[in-house]
Tab-separated table of C-alpha atoms and ligand atoms in Angstrom:
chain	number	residue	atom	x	y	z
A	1	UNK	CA	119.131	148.679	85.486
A	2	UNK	CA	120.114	150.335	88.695
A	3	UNK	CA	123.649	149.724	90.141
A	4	UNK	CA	122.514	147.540	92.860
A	5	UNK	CA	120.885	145.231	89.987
A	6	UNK	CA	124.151	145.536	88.148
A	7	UNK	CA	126.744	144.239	90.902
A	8	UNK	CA	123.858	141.027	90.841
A	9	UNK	CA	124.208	140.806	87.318
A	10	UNK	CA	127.613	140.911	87.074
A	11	UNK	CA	128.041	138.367	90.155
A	12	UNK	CA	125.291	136.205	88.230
A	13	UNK	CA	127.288	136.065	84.792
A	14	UNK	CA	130.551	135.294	86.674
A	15	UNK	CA	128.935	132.371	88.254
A	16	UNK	CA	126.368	131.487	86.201
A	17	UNK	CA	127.065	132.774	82.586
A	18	UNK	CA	127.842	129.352	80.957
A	19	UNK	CA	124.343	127.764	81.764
A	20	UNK	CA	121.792	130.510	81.752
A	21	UNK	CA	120.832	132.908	78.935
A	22	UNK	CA	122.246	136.523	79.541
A	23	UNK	CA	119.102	138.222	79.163
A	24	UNK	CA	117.553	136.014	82.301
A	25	UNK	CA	120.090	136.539	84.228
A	26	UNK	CA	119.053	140.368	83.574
A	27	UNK	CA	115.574	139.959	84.637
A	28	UNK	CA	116.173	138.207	87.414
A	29	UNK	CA	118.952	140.626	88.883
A	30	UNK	CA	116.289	142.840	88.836
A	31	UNK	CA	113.791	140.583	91.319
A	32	UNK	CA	116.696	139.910	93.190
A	33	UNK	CA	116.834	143.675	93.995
A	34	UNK	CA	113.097	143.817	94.699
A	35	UNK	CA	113.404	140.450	96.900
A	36	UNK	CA	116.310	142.096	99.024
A	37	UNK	CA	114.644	145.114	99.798
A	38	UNK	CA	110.772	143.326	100.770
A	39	UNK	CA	113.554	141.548	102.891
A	40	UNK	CA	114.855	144.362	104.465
A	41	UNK	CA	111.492	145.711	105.106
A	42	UNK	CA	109.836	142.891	106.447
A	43	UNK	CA	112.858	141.576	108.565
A	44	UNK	CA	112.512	138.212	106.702
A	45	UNK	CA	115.438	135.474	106.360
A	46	UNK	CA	115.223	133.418	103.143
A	47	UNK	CA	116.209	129.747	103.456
A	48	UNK	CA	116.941	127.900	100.014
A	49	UNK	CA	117.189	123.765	100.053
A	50	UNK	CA	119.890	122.726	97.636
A	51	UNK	CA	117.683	121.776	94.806
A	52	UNK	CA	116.835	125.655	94.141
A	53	UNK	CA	117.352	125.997	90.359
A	54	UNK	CA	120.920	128.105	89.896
A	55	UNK	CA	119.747	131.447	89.792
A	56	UNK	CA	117.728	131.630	92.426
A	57	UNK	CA	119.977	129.120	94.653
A	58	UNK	CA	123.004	131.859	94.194
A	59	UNK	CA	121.135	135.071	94.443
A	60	UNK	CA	118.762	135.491	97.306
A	61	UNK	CA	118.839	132.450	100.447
A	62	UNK	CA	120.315	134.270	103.279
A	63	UNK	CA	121.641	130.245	103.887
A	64	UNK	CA	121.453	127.453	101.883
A	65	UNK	CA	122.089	123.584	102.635
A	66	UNK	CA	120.250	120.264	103.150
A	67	UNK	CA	116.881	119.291	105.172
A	68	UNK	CA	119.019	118.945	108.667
A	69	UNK	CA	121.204	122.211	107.970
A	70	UNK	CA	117.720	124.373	107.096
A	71	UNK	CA	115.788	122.894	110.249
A	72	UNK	CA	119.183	123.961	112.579
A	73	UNK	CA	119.332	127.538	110.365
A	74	UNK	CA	115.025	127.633	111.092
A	75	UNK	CA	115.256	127.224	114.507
A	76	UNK	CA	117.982	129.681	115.345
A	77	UNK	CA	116.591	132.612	113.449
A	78	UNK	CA	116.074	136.151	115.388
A	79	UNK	CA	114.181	137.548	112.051
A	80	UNK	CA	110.376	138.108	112.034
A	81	UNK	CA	109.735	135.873	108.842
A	82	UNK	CA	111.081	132.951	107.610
A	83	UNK	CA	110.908	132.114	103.576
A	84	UNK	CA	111.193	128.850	102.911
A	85	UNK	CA	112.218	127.894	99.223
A	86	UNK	CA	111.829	124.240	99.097
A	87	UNK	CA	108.654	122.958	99.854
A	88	UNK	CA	105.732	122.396	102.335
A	89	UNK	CA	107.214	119.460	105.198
A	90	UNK	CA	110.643	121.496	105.285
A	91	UNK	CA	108.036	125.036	105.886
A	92	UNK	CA	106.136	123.341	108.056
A	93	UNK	CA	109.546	121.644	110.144
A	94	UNK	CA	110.584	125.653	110.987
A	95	UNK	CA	106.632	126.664	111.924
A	96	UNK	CA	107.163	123.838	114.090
A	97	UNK	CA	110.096	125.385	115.582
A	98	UNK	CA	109.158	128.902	115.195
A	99	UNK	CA	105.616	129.478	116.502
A	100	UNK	CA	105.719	132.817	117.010
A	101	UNK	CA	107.417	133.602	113.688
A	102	UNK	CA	105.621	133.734	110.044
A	103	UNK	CA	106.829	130.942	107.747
A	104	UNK	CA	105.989	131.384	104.221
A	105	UNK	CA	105.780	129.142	101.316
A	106	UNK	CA	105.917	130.612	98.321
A	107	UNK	CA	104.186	128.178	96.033
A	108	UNK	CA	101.508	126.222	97.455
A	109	UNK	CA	101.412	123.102	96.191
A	110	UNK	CA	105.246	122.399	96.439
A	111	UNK	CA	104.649	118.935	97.891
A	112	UNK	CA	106.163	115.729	98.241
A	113	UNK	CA	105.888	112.225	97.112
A	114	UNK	CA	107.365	110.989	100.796
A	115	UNK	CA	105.222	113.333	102.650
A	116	UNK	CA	102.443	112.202	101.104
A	117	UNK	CA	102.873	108.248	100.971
A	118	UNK	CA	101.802	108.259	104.956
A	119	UNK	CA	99.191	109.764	107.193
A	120	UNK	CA	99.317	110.521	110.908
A	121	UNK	CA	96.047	107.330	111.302
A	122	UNK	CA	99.014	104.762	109.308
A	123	UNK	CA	101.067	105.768	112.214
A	124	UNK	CA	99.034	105.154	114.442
A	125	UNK	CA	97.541	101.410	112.826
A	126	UNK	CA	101.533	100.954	112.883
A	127	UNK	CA	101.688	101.809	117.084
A	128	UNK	CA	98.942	99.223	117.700
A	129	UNK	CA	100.072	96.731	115.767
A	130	UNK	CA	103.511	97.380	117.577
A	131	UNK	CA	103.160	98.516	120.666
A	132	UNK	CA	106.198	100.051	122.530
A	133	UNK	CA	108.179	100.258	118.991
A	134	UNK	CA	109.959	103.487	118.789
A	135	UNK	CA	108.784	105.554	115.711
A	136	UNK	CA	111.760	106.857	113.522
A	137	UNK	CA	109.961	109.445	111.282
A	138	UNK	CA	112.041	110.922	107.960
A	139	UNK	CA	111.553	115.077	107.923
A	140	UNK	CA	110.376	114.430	104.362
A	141	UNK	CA	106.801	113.942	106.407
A	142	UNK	CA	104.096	116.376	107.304
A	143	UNK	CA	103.564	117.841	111.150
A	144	UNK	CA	101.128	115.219	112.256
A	145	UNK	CA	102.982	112.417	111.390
A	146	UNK	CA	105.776	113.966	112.806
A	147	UNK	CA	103.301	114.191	115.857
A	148	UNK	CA	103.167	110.372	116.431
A	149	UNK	CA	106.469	110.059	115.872
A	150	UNK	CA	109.248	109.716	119.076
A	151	UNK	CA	111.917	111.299	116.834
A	152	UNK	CA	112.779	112.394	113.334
A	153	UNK	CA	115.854	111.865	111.145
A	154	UNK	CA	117.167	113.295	107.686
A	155	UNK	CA	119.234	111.653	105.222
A	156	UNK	CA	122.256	113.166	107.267
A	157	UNK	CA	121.466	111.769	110.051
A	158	UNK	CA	119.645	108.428	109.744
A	159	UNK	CA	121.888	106.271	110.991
A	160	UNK	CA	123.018	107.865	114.199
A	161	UNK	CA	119.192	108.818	114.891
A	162	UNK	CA	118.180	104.806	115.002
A	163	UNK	CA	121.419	103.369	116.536
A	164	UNK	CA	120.833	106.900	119.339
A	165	UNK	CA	117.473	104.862	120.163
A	166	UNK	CA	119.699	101.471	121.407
A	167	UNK	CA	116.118	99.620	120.714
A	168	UNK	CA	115.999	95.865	119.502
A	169	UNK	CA	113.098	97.147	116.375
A	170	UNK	CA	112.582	100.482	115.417
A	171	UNK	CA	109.650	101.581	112.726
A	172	UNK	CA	111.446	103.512	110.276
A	173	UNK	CA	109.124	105.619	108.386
A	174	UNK	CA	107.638	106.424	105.473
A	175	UNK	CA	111.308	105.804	102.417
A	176	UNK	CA	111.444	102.401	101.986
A	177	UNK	CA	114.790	102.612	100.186
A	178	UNK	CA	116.153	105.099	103.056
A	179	UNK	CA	115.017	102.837	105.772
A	180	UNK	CA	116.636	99.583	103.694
A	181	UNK	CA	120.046	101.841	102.989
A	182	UNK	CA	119.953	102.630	106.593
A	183	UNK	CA	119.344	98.569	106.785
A	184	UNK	CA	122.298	98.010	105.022
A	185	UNK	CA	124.551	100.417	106.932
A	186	UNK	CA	123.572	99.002	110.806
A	187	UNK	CA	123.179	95.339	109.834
A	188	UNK	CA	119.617	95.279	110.735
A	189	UNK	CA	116.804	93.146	109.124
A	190	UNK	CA	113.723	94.727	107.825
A	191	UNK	CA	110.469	94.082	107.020
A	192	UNK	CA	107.884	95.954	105.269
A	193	UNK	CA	104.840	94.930	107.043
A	194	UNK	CA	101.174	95.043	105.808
A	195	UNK	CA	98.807	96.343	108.326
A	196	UNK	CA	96.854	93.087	108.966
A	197	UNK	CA	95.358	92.731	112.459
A	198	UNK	CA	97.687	89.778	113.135
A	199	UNK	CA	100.935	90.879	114.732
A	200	UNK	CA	103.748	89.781	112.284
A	201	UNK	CA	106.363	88.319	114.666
A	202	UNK	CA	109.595	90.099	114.960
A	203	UNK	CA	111.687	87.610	115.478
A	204	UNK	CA	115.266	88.790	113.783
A	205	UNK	CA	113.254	91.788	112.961
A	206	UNK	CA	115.577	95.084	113.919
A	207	UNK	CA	113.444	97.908	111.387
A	208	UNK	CA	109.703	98.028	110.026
A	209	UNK	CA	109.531	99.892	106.915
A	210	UNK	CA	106.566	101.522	105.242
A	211	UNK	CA	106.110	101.347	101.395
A	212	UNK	CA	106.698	105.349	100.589
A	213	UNK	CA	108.784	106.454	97.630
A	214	UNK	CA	110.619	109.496	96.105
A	215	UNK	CA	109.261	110.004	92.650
A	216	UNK	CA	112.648	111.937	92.014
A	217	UNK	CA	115.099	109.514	93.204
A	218	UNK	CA	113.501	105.700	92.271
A	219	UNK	CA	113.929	106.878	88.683
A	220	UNK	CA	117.613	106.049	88.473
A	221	UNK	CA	119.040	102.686	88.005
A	222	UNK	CA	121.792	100.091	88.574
A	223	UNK	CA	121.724	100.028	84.340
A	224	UNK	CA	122.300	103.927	84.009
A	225	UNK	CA	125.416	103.393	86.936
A	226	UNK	CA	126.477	100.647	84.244
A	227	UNK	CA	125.903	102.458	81.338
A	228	UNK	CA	127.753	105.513	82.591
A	229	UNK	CA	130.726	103.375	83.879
A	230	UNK	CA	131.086	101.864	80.556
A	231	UNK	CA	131.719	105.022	79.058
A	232	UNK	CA	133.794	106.552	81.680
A	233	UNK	CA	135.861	103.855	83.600
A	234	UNK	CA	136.943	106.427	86.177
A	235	UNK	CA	134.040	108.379	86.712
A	236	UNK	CA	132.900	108.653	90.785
A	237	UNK	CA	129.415	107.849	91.352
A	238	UNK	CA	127.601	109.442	94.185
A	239	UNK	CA	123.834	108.794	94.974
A	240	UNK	CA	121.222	109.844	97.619
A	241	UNK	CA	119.886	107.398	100.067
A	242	UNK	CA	116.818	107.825	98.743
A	243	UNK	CA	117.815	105.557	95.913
A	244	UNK	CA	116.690	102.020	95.582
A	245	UNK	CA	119.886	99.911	97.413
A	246	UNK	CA	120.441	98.500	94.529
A	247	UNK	CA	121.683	101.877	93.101
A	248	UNK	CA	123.186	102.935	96.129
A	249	UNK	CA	125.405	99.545	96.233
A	250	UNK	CA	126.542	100.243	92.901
A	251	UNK	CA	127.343	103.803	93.607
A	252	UNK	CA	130.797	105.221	95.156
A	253	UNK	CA	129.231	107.279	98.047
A	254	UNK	CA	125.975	108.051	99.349
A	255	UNK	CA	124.879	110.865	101.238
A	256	UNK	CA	122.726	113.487	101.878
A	257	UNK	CA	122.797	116.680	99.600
A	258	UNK	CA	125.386	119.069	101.478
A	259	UNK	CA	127.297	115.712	101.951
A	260	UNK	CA	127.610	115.069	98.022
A	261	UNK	CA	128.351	118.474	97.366
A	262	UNK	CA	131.403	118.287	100.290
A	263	UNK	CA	132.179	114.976	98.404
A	264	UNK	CA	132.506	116.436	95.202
A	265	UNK	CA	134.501	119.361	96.254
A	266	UNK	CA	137.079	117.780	98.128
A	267	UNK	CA	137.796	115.029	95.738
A	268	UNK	CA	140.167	115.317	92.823
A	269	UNK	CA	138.309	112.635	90.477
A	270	UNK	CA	138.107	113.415	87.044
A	271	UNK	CA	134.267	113.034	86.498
A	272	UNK	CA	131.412	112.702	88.641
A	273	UNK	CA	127.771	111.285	88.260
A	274	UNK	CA	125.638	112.353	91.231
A	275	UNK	CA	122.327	110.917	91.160
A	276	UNK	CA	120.061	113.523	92.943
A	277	UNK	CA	117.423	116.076	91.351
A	278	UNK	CA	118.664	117.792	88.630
A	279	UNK	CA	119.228	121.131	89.606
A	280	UNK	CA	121.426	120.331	92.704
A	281	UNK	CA	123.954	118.801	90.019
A	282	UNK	CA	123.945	122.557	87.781
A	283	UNK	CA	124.567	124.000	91.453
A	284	UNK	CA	127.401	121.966	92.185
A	285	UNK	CA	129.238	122.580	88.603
A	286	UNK	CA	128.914	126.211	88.719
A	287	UNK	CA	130.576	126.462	92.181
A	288	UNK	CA	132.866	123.794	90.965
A	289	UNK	CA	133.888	124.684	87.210
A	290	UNK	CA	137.031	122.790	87.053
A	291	UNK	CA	135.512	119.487	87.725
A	292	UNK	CA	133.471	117.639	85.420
A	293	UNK	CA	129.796	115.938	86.268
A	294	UNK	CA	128.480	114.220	84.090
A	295	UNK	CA	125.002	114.989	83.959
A	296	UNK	CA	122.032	112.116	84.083
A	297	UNK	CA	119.271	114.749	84.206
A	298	UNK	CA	115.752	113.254	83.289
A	299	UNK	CA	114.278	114.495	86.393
A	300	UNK	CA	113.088	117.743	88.277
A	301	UNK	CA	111.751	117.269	91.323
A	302	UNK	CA	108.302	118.902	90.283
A	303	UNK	CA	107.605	120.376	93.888
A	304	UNK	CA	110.695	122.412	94.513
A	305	UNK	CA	110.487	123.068	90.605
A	306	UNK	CA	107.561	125.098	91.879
A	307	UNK	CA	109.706	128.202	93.750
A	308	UNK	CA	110.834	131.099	91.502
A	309	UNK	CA	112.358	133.929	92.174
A	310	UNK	CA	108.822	135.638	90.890
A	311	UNK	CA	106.552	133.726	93.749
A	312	UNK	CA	109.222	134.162	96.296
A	313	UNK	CA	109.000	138.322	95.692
A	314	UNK	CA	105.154	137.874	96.070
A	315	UNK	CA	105.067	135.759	99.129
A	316	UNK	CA	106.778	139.045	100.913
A	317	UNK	CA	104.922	141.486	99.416
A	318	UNK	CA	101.793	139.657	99.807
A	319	UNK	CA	102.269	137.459	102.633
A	320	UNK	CA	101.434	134.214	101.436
A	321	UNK	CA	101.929	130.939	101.894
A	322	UNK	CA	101.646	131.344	105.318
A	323	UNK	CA	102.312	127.976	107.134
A	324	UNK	CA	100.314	127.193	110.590
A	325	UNK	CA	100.364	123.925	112.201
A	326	UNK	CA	97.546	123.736	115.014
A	327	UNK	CA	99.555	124.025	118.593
A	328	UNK	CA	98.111	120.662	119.811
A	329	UNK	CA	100.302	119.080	116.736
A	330	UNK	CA	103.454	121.524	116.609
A	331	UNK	CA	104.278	120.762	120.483
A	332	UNK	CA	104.373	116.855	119.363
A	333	UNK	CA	106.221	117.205	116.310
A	334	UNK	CA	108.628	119.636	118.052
A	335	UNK	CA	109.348	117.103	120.413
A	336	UNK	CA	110.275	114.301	117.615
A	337	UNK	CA	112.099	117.535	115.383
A	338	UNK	CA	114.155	118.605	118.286
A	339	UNK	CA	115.311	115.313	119.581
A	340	UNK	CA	116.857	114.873	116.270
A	341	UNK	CA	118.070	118.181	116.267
A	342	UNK	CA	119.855	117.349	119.065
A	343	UNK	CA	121.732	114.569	118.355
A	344	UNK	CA	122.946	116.680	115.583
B	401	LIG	P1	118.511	116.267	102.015
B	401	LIG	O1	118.083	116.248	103.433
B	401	LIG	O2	119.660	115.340	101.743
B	401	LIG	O3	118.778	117.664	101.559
B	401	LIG	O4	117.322	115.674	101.124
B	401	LIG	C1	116.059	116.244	101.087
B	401	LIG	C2	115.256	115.711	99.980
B	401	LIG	O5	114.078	115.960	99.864
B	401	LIG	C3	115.930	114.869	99.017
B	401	LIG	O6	115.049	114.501	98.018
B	402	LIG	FE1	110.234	114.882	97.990
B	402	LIG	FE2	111.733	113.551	96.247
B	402	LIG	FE3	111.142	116.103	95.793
B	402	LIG	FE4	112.858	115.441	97.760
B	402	LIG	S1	113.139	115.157	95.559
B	402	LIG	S2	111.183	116.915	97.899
B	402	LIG	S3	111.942	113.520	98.472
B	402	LIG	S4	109.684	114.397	95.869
């Protein structure tokens, strides 16, 4: 092991040395050395969502943070090539604001249950059957449905992104548990329409869902809040608003992921339960070792489960994933990604 791999190590096992096995941390000191310097040659920035598993998530993104931080971080990059490790709609949301750049994703298939619940045609059905209804589209969508969309939101920023549109209805699209949490929070009514030719009359209506899902998130529920309470009276629940609002009623706080982490690092509670993917939680405790979370882990989210620290040192050295949205798309979507940008 060189000394540059050694300093990693060390920094690895200070951090990390209660939760992963010594000899991985070894090996993957080493690709973190190989990483850096296919960095340094290929003036890349790495951007890591906060569901990179530990290792990765504290050795090698240049920044780190949630869907709205990463977009901001994207589009104010100087560097030739941007990595993305999380997966394809975040890669695609900084090719969208990078078109001269690379963006690569280092494992192709890291998808997304949201992204894919919705095509750019549903959109469209959705704009006849209400015409002059602005489209709210979550990031957690691909480029051409952020194309027929006026303006997109995260989970950071939902809120302030519909109330910013001061319409009567707004079609909120494509979480139905986001768009009934963000329901909840402005007082609107919502309906989840089907796409029959009739037009469903808004009357009262204030937000028109769609019927996607996170397969991560819909797993918990109100019983495992209850079951967890039972056993630890005091214990702070905190739960992402893609939850059902069931679970996100019975929780303590909801927000997006850099908002749970703040959460959990400014409060003094004696245990935590943060219902988000799996990894984000490990993340959290080893940056946090004198607070306790409680750990619900049954699920992974399979797509960013996809990035490793071995396909992120082969999408530098061979180029790949490389991201391209066609330019008729991008300068649409940019329009709806930078609005939201925006409004911060
Ligand atoms: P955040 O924007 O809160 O990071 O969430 C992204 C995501 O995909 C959550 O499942
Ligand atoms: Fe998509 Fe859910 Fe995975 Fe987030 S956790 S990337 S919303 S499937």
């Amino acid at each position: 092991m060189n000394s540059e791999a050694q300093v990693l190590y060390e920094e690895m096992k200070t951090r990390l040395g209660k939760m992963v096995p010594d000899f991985e941390l070894y090996y993957k000191a080493e690709i973190a050395v190989e990483i850096n310097r296919l960095k340094k040659e290929r003036n890349a920035v790495i951007i890591g969502h906060n569901y990179m598993e530990p290792v990765l998530f504290y050795s090698i993104p240049d920044f780190r943070g949630d869907s709205l931080d990463l977009s901001r971080k994207a589009a104010s990059t100087d560097k030739d090539v941007i990595v993305f490790c999380g997966v394809k709609f975040m890669a695609e949301t900084a090719k969208i604001l990078n078109p001269s750049k690379t963006v690569l994703l280092p494992a192709e298939k890291a998808g997304c249950s949201l992204a894919e619940s919705i095509t750019a045609e549903d959109v469209r059905a959705l704009k006849r059957k209400y015409p002059g209804v602005p489209v709210v589209s979550y990031v957690n969508t691909y480029a051409d449905v952020k194309a027929e969309s006026d303006i997109c939101c995260t989970s950071g920023n939902a809120v302030a992104v519909v109330e910013s549109l001061k319409a009567e209805t707004v079609i909120f699209l494509p979480d139905q548990y986001l768009a009934s949490n963000v329901a909840r929070e402005t007082g609107k009514h919502i309906i989840f329409p089907s796409l029959t030719p009739q037009p469903d009359t808004l009357l009262d209506v204030q937000l028109i869902g769609w019927h996607g899902k996170c397969e991560v998130h819909e797993k918990f529920t109100v019983e495992d809040i209850r079951a967890v309470r039972e056993q630890f009276p005091d214990v702070v629940v905190l739960s992402h608003p893609e939850c059902s609002p069931e679970v996100v009623a019975a929780s303590d706080y909801s927000g997006s992921t850099n908002a749970m982490i703040k959460f959990v690092q400014q409060s003094t509670a004696p245990h935590f339960l943060v219902l988000t993917e799996c990894s984000m939680g490990d993340n959290i405790a080893a940056a946090n070792p004198d607070k306790d979370l409680l750990r619900l882990c049954m699920v992974r989210c399979p797509h960013m489960n996809m990035i490793t620290m071995e396909n992120v040192r082969d999408s530098l050295l061979y180029n790949r994933q490389i991201i391209e949205v066609p330019e008729e798309i991008r300068v649409r979507a940019f329009q709806a990604v930078d609005r939201m940008i925006k409004i911060g």
